[in-house]
Amino acid sequence: MRKFILHLFLVSATLLFSGIVSAQTKTNTELLKQASIQHATKERNLAQRIEIIARQKGWPLTLKGKNGFIANLVDIDGLGLPVYVATDNNIIAAATIGTSALWPGGSTGLNLSGSSNNVKGKLGIWEVGGIPRSTHVEFGGRLVQKDNGTVISDHATHVAGTLIASGVNPLAKGMSYGMQELASYDQTGDVSEMMAAGAAGLLVSNHSYGAISGWYQNPSQSNRWEFWGRFDENEDYRFGYYDSRAQLFDSIAYNAPNYLIVKSAGNNRSVNGPAVGQPYWRYNSSGAMSNDRSGEPP
């Protein structure tokens, strides 16, 4: 995520920016704490609004599919369309990133494992749809659930394993396999929780989820093809769009300059949709998903 150097101040329970200034070097602890409290109220109000409008529009609050896929309705954009964030798969990245070169005996000579007391509890994970299985043999009691999440998620467990699995199974050894404590959260309320965690000294957080955009083969609807752009457009504006959530993530990064936010951008920009002439679904002018059999996909 791009980091613009911006000055942050608090106005009426939201964060606004006054312009480009010099880079931060010290965490704005009190500002982040206050912002966390006020943004949590905003998140609760938004959740209530989403439930009301979702009932009116017939939007499901959660989409589920095979292999642990899950997506949550988290916002309504300025055009009145739903915004879902969905789990993104990191299996290929986990296997190919080459972290082993940093471990003891690796080619870099850095001898890193994440076991230092200085970074205990300074690594966090936020996940859509649930939390990691804390009793998993690879975690050895090192995973601490920080919020009220209770639903166990295979995807969250997999991602947590990518981060800290100890290597009981050598093929599952995590990147920071020696980490003494991983802070875990579910995705609900992620922005306010990140503000509070940044104020408390969190150093790195992982967010393996992104907004559904463009063409999408919905596993919760028999893998039907859906186009998630506006009803009268053939390109989804969300690709590359700098929205309010991106702005808030940047504000956290600016005010907690030692905190690195690792955020998925999604996997679906190269998805081309169905073959010409095949049916697909898209949002109509009322914001409801409807079947389009025109044979002329965007």
mmCIF file of C-alpha atoms in Angstrom:
data_model
loop_
_atom_site.group_PDB
_atom_site.id
_atom_site.type_symbol
_atom_site.label_atom_id
_atom_site.label_comp_id
_atom_site.label_asym_id
_atom_site.label_seq_id
_atom_site.Cartn_x
_atom_site.Cartn_y
_atom_site.Cartn_z
ATOM 1 C CA MET A 1 0.000 0.000 0.000
ATOM 2 C CA ARG A 2 1.274 3.419 -0.939
ATOM 3 C CA LYS A 3 2.379 5.639 1.935
ATOM 4 C CA PHE A 4 1.637 9.294 1.485
ATOM 5 C CA ILE A 5 3.268 11.524 4.079
ATOM 6 C CA LEU A 6 0.218 13.146 5.578
ATOM 7 C CA HIS A 7 -0.663 15.064 8.701
ATOM 8 C CA LEU A 8 -3.486 13.475 10.687
ATOM 9 C CA PHE A 9 -5.911 15.121 13.028
ATOM 10 C CA LEU A 10 -9.149 14.001 14.642
ATOM 11 C CA VAL A 11 -12.469 15.600 13.693
ATOM 12 C CA SER A 12 -15.923 14.297 14.638
ATOM 13 C CA ALA A 13 -14.985 10.639 15.038
ATOM 14 C CA THR A 14 -13.102 10.427 11.737
ATOM 15 C CA LEU A 15 -9.574 11.084 10.557
ATOM 16 C CA LEU A 16 -8.955 13.891 8.102
ATOM 17 C CA PHE A 17 -5.764 15.058 6.449
ATOM 18 C CA SER A 18 -4.446 18.591 6.220
ATOM 19 C CA GLY A 19 -1.659 18.110 3.668
ATOM 20 C CA ILE A 20 1.828 16.874 2.991
ATOM 21 C CA VAL A 21 4.348 17.419 5.779
ATOM 22 C CA SER A 22 7.632 15.939 6.922
ATOM 23 C CA ALA A 23 7.843 12.271 7.876
ATOM 24 C CA GLN A 24 6.924 11.068 11.334
ATOM 25 C CA THR A 25 9.671 9.568 13.490
ATOM 26 C CA LYS A 26 7.759 8.949 16.720
ATOM 27 C CA THR A 27 4.480 7.140 17.374
ATOM 28 C CA ASN A 28 1.561 9.473 18.101
ATOM 29 C CA THR A 29 0.364 7.245 20.913
ATOM 30 C CA GLU A 30 -2.372 9.411 22.389
ATOM 31 C CA LEU A 31 -3.774 10.404 19.010
ATOM 32 C CA LEU A 32 -4.003 6.756 17.949
ATOM 33 C CA LYS A 33 -5.677 5.763 21.226
ATOM 34 C CA GLN A 34 -8.311 8.492 20.867
ATOM 35 C CA ALA A 35 -8.824 7.677 17.195
ATOM 36 C CA SER A 36 -9.292 3.991 18.066
ATOM 37 C CA ILE A 37 -12.055 4.727 20.566
ATOM 38 C CA GLN A 38 -13.927 7.060 18.265
ATOM 39 C CA HIS A 39 -13.493 4.932 15.148
ATOM 40 C CA ALA A 40 -14.825 1.886 17.027
ATOM 41 C CA THR A 41 -18.078 3.814 17.512
ATOM 42 C CA LYS A 42 -18.140 4.596 13.806
ATOM 43 C CA GLU A 43 -17.599 0.902 12.983
ATOM 44 C CA ARG A 44 -20.487 -0.167 15.217
ATOM 45 C CA ASN A 45 -22.815 2.404 13.625
ATOM 46 C CA LEU A 46 -21.766 1.275 10.154
ATOM 47 C CA ALA A 47 -22.436 -2.379 11.040
ATOM 48 C CA GLN A 48 -25.982 -1.482 12.121
ATOM 49 C CA ARG A 49 -26.584 0.464 8.895
ATOM 50 C CA ILE A 50 -25.232 -2.410 6.803
ATOM 51 C CA GLU A 51 -27.616 -4.903 8.433
ATOM 52 C CA ILE A 52 -30.635 -2.711 7.690
ATOM 53 C CA ILE A 53 -29.724 -2.054 4.053
ATOM 54 C CA ALA A 54 -28.641 -5.663 3.452
ATOM 55 C CA ARG A 55 -32.103 -6.854 4.499
ATOM 56 C CA GLN A 56 -33.725 -4.333 2.153
ATOM 57 C CA LYS A 57 -31.515 -5.268 -0.799
ATOM 58 C CA GLY A 58 -31.323 -8.995 -0.157
ATOM 59 C CA TRP A 59 -27.551 -8.919 0.261
ATOM 60 C CA PRO A 60 -26.090 -11.748 2.359
ATOM 61 C CA LEU A 61 -23.873 -10.576 5.217
ATOM 62 C CA THR A 62 -21.484 -13.468 4.559
ATOM 63 C CA LEU A 63 -20.534 -15.476 1.478
ATOM 64 C CA LYS A 64 -19.054 -18.947 1.963
ATOM 65 C CA GLY A 65 -17.521 -21.482 -0.383
ATOM 66 C CA LYS A 66 -15.145 -24.420 -0.621
ATOM 67 C CA ASN A 67 -11.624 -24.604 0.804
ATOM 68 C CA GLY A 68 -12.357 -22.170 3.611
ATOM 69 C CA PHE A 69 -13.463 -19.314 1.341
ATOM 70 C CA ILE A 70 -15.424 -16.626 3.172
ATOM 71 C CA ALA A 71 -16.335 -13.007 2.451
ATOM 72 C CA ASN A 72 -17.943 -10.460 4.766
ATOM 73 C CA LEU A 73 -20.065 -7.448 3.867
ATOM 74 C CA VAL A 74 -18.100 -4.598 5.456
ATOM 75 C CA ASP A 75 -19.236 -1.390 3.788
ATOM 76 C CA ILE A 76 -21.536 0.306 1.295
ATOM 77 C CA ASP A 77 -19.724 2.488 -1.198
ATOM 78 C CA GLY A 78 -20.679 5.975 -2.330
ATOM 79 C CA LEU A 79 -22.644 4.488 -5.233
ATOM 80 C CA GLY A 80 -24.803 2.400 -2.921
ATOM 81 C CA LEU A 81 -23.150 -0.923 -3.790
ATOM 82 C CA PRO A 82 -22.017 -3.484 -1.215
ATOM 83 C CA VAL A 83 -18.335 -3.916 -0.414
ATOM 84 C CA TYR A 84 -17.279 -7.437 0.541
ATOM 85 C CA VAL A 85 -13.804 -8.390 1.701
ATOM 86 C CA ALA A 86 -12.762 -11.965 1.011
ATOM 87 C CA THR A 87 -9.965 -14.290 2.012
ATOM 88 C CA ASP A 88 -7.008 -14.405 -0.362
ATOM 89 C CA ASN A 89 -4.933 -17.551 -0.728
ATOM 90 C CA ASN A 90 -1.201 -17.301 0.033
ATOM 91 C CA ILE A 91 -0.114 -20.913 -0.524
ATOM 92 C CA ILE A 92 2.066 -20.121 -3.555
ATOM 93 C CA ALA A 93 3.636 -17.082 -1.881
ATOM 94 C CA ALA A 94 4.373 -19.050 1.266
ATOM 95 C CA ALA A 95 6.197 -21.704 -0.760
ATOM 96 C CA THR A 96 8.183 -19.406 -3.031
ATOM 97 C CA ILE A 97 9.151 -16.321 -1.026
ATOM 98 C CA GLY A 98 12.443 -17.858 0.143
ATOM 99 C CA THR A 99 12.323 -16.879 3.818
ATOM 100 C CA SER A 100 14.580 -19.821 4.666
ATOM 101 C CA ALA A 101 17.535 -17.762 3.416
ATOM 102 C CA LEU A 102 17.104 -15.556 6.504
ATOM 103 C CA TRP A 103 17.000 -18.414 9.019
ATOM 104 C CA PRO A 104 20.006 -19.791 10.925
ATOM 105 C CA GLY A 105 22.156 -21.564 8.380
ATOM 106 C CA GLY A 106 20.624 -19.606 5.515
ATOM 107 C CA SER A 107 22.597 -17.992 2.725
ATOM 108 C CA THR A 108 22.279 -14.431 4.081
ATOM 109 C CA GLY A 109 23.990 -15.144 7.412
ATOM 110 C CA LEU A 110 21.316 -13.128 9.262
ATOM 111 C CA ASN A 111 20.252 -16.066 11.469
ATOM 112 C CA LEU A 112 16.704 -14.771 12.061
ATOM 113 C CA SER A 113 13.855 -16.762 13.587
ATOM 114 C CA GLY A 114 11.650 -14.163 15.312
ATOM 115 C CA SER A 115 12.480 -15.534 18.756
ATOM 116 C CA SER A 116 13.803 -12.318 20.308
ATOM 117 C CA ASN A 117 12.078 -10.992 23.423
ATOM 118 C CA ASN A 118 12.054 -7.573 21.751
ATOM 119 C CA VAL A 119 9.452 -8.693 19.201
ATOM 120 C CA LYS A 120 7.270 -10.849 21.451
ATOM 121 C CA GLY A 121 3.649 -9.939 20.718
ATOM 122 C CA LYS A 122 4.709 -7.396 18.096
ATOM 123 C CA LEU A 123 3.388 -9.445 15.159
ATOM 124 C CA GLY A 124 -0.368 -9.409 14.487
ATOM 125 C CA ILE A 125 -2.834 -11.140 12.212
ATOM 126 C CA TRP A 126 -6.308 -9.987 11.173
ATOM 127 C CA GLU A 127 -8.529 -12.478 9.316
ATOM 128 C CA VAL A 128 -11.941 -12.535 7.631
ATOM 129 C CA GLY A 129 -14.493 -15.022 8.901
ATOM 130 C CA GLY A 130 -12.782 -16.369 11.962
ATOM 131 C CA ILE A 131 -9.662 -16.903 13.994
ATOM 132 C CA PRO A 132 -6.755 -19.391 13.971
ATOM 133 C CA ARG A 133 -6.996 -22.633 15.938
ATOM 134 C CA SER A 134 -4.890 -21.682 18.943
ATOM 135 C CA THR A 135 -4.489 -25.329 20.025
ATOM 136 C CA HIS A 136 -2.818 -26.345 16.773
ATOM 137 C CA VAL A 137 0.340 -28.351 17.416
ATOM 138 C CA GLU A 138 2.422 -25.914 15.354
ATOM 139 C CA PHE A 139 1.555 -22.966 17.616
ATOM 140 C CA GLY A 140 2.440 -24.478 20.993
ATOM 141 C CA GLY A 141 0.367 -21.947 22.961
ATOM 142 C CA ARG A 142 2.051 -18.965 21.280
ATOM 143 C CA LEU A 143 -1.106 -17.561 19.674
ATOM 144 C CA VAL A 144 -3.053 -15.027 21.767
ATOM 145 C CA GLN A 145 -6.581 -13.999 20.724
ATOM 146 C CA LYS A 146 -6.915 -10.259 21.346
ATOM 147 C CA ASP A 147 -10.569 -9.644 20.457
ATOM 148 C CA ASN A 148 -13.844 -11.523 20.916
ATOM 149 C CA GLY A 149 -13.535 -13.755 17.843
ATOM 150 C CA THR A 150 -14.600 -17.354 18.522
ATOM 151 C CA VAL A 151 -15.221 -19.030 15.138
ATOM 152 C CA ILE A 152 -12.284 -21.212 14.081
ATOM 153 C CA SER A 153 -11.208 -20.639 10.479
ATOM 154 C CA ASP A 154 -9.074 -22.948 8.355
ATOM 155 C CA HIS A 155 -7.830 -19.971 6.351
ATOM 156 C CA ALA A 156 -6.857 -18.037 9.467
ATOM 157 C CA THR A 157 -5.081 -21.108 10.847
ATOM 158 C CA HIS A 158 -3.195 -21.554 7.570
ATOM 159 C CA VAL A 159 -2.080 -17.911 7.483
ATOM 160 C CA ALA A 160 -1.048 -17.978 11.149
ATOM 161 C CA GLY A 161 0.963 -21.090 10.339
ATOM 162 C CA THR A 162 2.669 -19.278 7.474
ATOM 163 C CA LEU A 163 3.724 -16.702 10.051
ATOM 164 C CA ILE A 164 4.765 -18.728 13.116
ATOM 165 C CA ALA A 165 4.404 -22.516 12.640
ATOM 166 C CA SER A 166 7.240 -24.046 14.643
ATOM 167 C CA GLY A 167 8.108 -26.777 12.132
ATOM 168 C CA VAL A 168 6.744 -29.889 13.858
ATOM 169 C CA ASN A 169 6.033 -30.709 10.236
ATOM 170 C CA PRO A 170 9.124 -29.306 8.484
ATOM 171 C CA LEU A 171 7.084 -28.562 5.350
ATOM 172 C CA ALA A 172 4.811 -26.267 7.391
ATOM 173 C CA LYS A 173 7.552 -24.262 9.106
ATOM 174 C CA GLY A 174 6.532 -20.618 9.401
ATOM 175 C CA MET A 175 8.483 -17.537 8.403
ATOM 176 C CA SER A 176 8.968 -16.396 12.016
ATOM 177 C CA TYR A 177 8.898 -19.888 13.446
ATOM 178 C CA GLY A 178 10.504 -18.810 16.729
ATOM 179 C CA MET A 179 8.011 -15.996 17.473
ATOM 180 C CA GLN A 180 7.093 -16.150 21.162
ATOM 181 C CA GLU A 181 3.634 -14.624 20.747
ATOM 182 C CA LEU A 182 1.342 -13.857 17.793
ATOM 183 C CA ALA A 183 -1.507 -11.392 18.397
ATOM 184 C CA SER A 184 -4.675 -12.557 16.643
ATOM 185 C CA TYR A 185 -7.841 -10.657 15.657
ATOM 186 C CA ASP A 186 -10.785 -11.304 13.378
ATOM 187 C CA GLN A 187 -11.494 -8.747 10.652
ATOM 188 C CA THR A 188 -14.455 -7.094 12.394
ATOM 189 C CA GLY A 189 -13.376 -3.697 13.680
ATOM 190 C CA ASP A 190 -9.932 -4.052 12.161
ATOM 191 C CA VAL A 191 -9.197 -0.335 11.694
ATOM 192 C CA SER A 192 -9.928 0.699 15.301
ATOM 193 C CA GLU A 193 -8.040 -2.351 16.580
ATOM 194 C CA MET A 194 -5.035 -1.510 14.398
ATOM 195 C CA MET A 195 -5.014 2.029 15.756
ATOM 196 C CA ALA A 196 -4.929 0.712 19.309
ATOM 197 C CA ALA A 197 -2.310 -1.918 18.463
ATOM 198 C CA GLY A 198 -0.145 0.660 16.705
ATOM 199 C CA ALA A 199 -0.324 2.860 19.788
ATOM 200 C CA ALA A 200 0.779 -0.126 21.872
ATOM 201 C CA GLY A 201 3.858 -0.789 19.732
ATOM 202 C CA LEU A 202 2.783 -3.417 17.198
ATOM 203 C CA LEU A 203 5.508 -3.754 14.546
ATOM 204 C CA VAL A 204 3.963 -5.876 11.768
ATOM 205 C CA SER A 205 0.443 -7.003 10.907
ATOM 206 C CA ASN A 206 -0.852 -9.317 8.174
ATOM 207 C CA HIS A 207 -4.205 -8.904 6.397
ATOM 208 C CA SER A 208 -4.820 -11.675 3.855
ATOM 209 C CA TYR A 209 -8.085 -10.256 2.564
ATOM 210 C CA GLY A 210 -9.186 -7.787 -0.069
ATOM 211 C CA ALA A 211 -12.341 -6.294 -1.583
ATOM 212 C CA ILE A 212 -14.124 -8.342 -4.253
ATOM 213 C CA SER A 213 -13.838 -6.417 -7.523
ATOM 214 C CA GLY A 214 -14.363 -6.944 -11.234
ATOM 215 C CA TRP A 215 -15.210 -10.451 -12.408
ATOM 216 C CA TYR A 216 -15.861 -12.920 -9.650
ATOM 217 C CA GLN A 217 -16.815 -16.601 -9.774
ATOM 218 C CA ASN A 218 -18.962 -16.888 -6.661
ATOM 219 C CA PRO A 219 -18.356 -20.187 -4.828
ATOM 220 C CA SER A 220 -21.365 -19.577 -2.596
ATOM 221 C CA GLN A 221 -23.634 -19.483 -5.701
ATOM 222 C CA SER A 222 -22.562 -22.615 -7.602
ATOM 223 C CA ASN A 223 -19.556 -20.768 -9.057
ATOM 224 C CA ARG A 224 -21.721 -18.531 -11.219
ATOM 225 C CA TRP A 225 -19.947 -15.606 -12.895
ATOM 226 C CA GLU A 226 -20.715 -12.181 -11.451
ATOM 227 C CA PHE A 227 -19.565 -8.706 -12.472
ATOM 228 C CA TRP A 228 -19.210 -6.405 -9.469
ATOM 229 C CA GLY A 229 -18.895 -3.050 -11.202
ATOM 230 C CA ARG A 230 -21.651 -0.444 -11.485
ATOM 231 C CA PHE A 231 -24.728 -1.481 -13.440
ATOM 232 C CA ASP A 232 -24.044 0.922 -16.337
ATOM 233 C CA GLU A 233 -20.279 0.471 -16.628
ATOM 234 C CA ASN A 234 -17.979 -2.194 -18.086
ATOM 235 C CA GLU A 235 -14.982 -1.589 -15.807
ATOM 236 C CA ASP A 236 -14.970 -1.777 -12.011
ATOM 237 C CA TYR A 237 -13.777 1.529 -10.567
ATOM 238 C CA ARG A 238 -12.400 -0.244 -7.465
ATOM 239 C CA PHE A 239 -9.216 -1.375 -9.245
ATOM 240 C CA GLY A 240 -6.526 1.021 -8.057
ATOM 241 C CA TYR A 241 -9.057 3.215 -6.260
ATOM 242 C CA TYR A 242 -7.762 5.027 -3.179
ATOM 243 C CA ASP A 243 -10.738 4.690 -0.848
ATOM 244 C CA SER A 244 -11.378 5.718 2.752
ATOM 245 C CA ARG A 245 -10.054 2.427 4.148
ATOM 246 C CA ALA A 246 -6.766 2.866 2.276
ATOM 247 C CA GLN A 247 -6.585 6.403 3.640
ATOM 248 C CA LEU A 248 -7.119 5.165 7.194
ATOM 249 C CA PHE A 249 -4.462 2.462 6.788
ATOM 250 C CA ASP A 250 -2.044 5.130 5.579
ATOM 251 C CA SER A 251 -2.910 7.386 8.514
ATOM 252 C CA ILE A 252 -2.115 4.550 10.920
ATOM 253 C CA ALA A 253 1.198 3.903 9.146
ATOM 254 C CA TYR A 254 2.065 7.586 9.320
ATOM 255 C CA ASN A 255 1.261 7.972 13.004
ATOM 256 C CA ALA A 256 2.947 4.689 13.950
ATOM 257 C CA PRO A 257 6.098 4.949 11.776
ATOM 258 C CA ASN A 258 7.616 1.702 13.113
ATOM 259 C CA TYR A 259 4.463 -0.297 12.282
ATOM 260 C CA LEU A 260 4.454 -2.146 8.919
ATOM 261 C CA ILE A 261 0.993 -3.083 7.565
ATOM 262 C CA VAL A 262 1.098 -5.999 5.107
ATOM 263 C CA LYS A 263 -2.161 -5.891 3.148
ATOM 264 C CA SER A 264 -3.452 -8.112 0.349
ATOM 265 C CA ALA A 265 -4.517 -6.286 -2.820
ATOM 266 C CA GLY A 266 -6.605 -9.244 -4.031
ATOM 267 C CA ASN A 267 -6.047 -11.879 -6.676
ATOM 268 C CA ASN A 268 -8.672 -11.084 -9.287
ATOM 269 C CA ARG A 269 -7.624 -8.280 -11.641
ATOM 270 C CA SER A 270 -6.554 -10.743 -14.350
ATOM 271 C CA VAL A 271 -9.828 -12.694 -14.181
ATOM 272 C CA ASN A 272 -11.643 -12.335 -17.522
ATOM 273 C CA GLY A 273 -15.112 -13.679 -16.726
ATOM 274 C CA PRO A 274 -17.292 -16.090 -18.741
ATOM 275 C CA ALA A 275 -17.021 -16.892 -22.417
ATOM 276 C CA VAL A 276 -18.935 -14.614 -24.786
ATOM 277 C CA GLY A 277 -22.564 -15.722 -24.950
ATOM 278 C CA GLN A 278 -22.571 -17.341 -21.525
ATOM 279 C CA PRO A 279 -24.896 -15.997 -18.798
ATOM 280 C CA TYR A 280 -23.605 -13.977 -15.901
ATOM 281 C CA TRP A 281 -24.926 -11.884 -13.029
ATOM 282 C CA ARG A 282 -24.355 -8.234 -12.183
ATOM 283 C CA TYR A 283 -25.792 -5.437 -10.063
ATOM 284 C CA ASN A 284 -28.808 -3.674 -11.544
ATOM 285 C CA SER A 285 -29.793 -0.028 -11.033
ATOM 286 C CA SER A 286 -31.422 -0.942 -7.691
ATOM 287 C CA GLY A 287 -28.244 -2.495 -6.349
ATOM 288 C CA ALA A 288 -29.558 -6.059 -6.537
ATOM 289 C CA MET A 289 -27.660 -8.894 -8.220
ATOM 290 C CA SER A 290 -29.598 -10.000 -11.321
ATOM 291 C CA ASN A 291 -29.100 -12.459 -14.156
ATOM 292 C CA ASP A 292 -27.817 -10.898 -17.394
ATOM 293 C CA ARG A 293 -28.215 -13.129 -20.467
ATOM 294 C CA SER A 294 -27.336 -10.543 -23.081
ATOM 295 C CA GLY A 295 -24.292 -12.509 -24.163
ATOM 296 C CA GLU A 296 -22.219 -9.316 -24.163
ATOM 297 C CA PRO A 297 -20.236 -9.298 -20.924
ATOM 298 C CA PRO A 298 -18.261 -6.149 -20.014
#
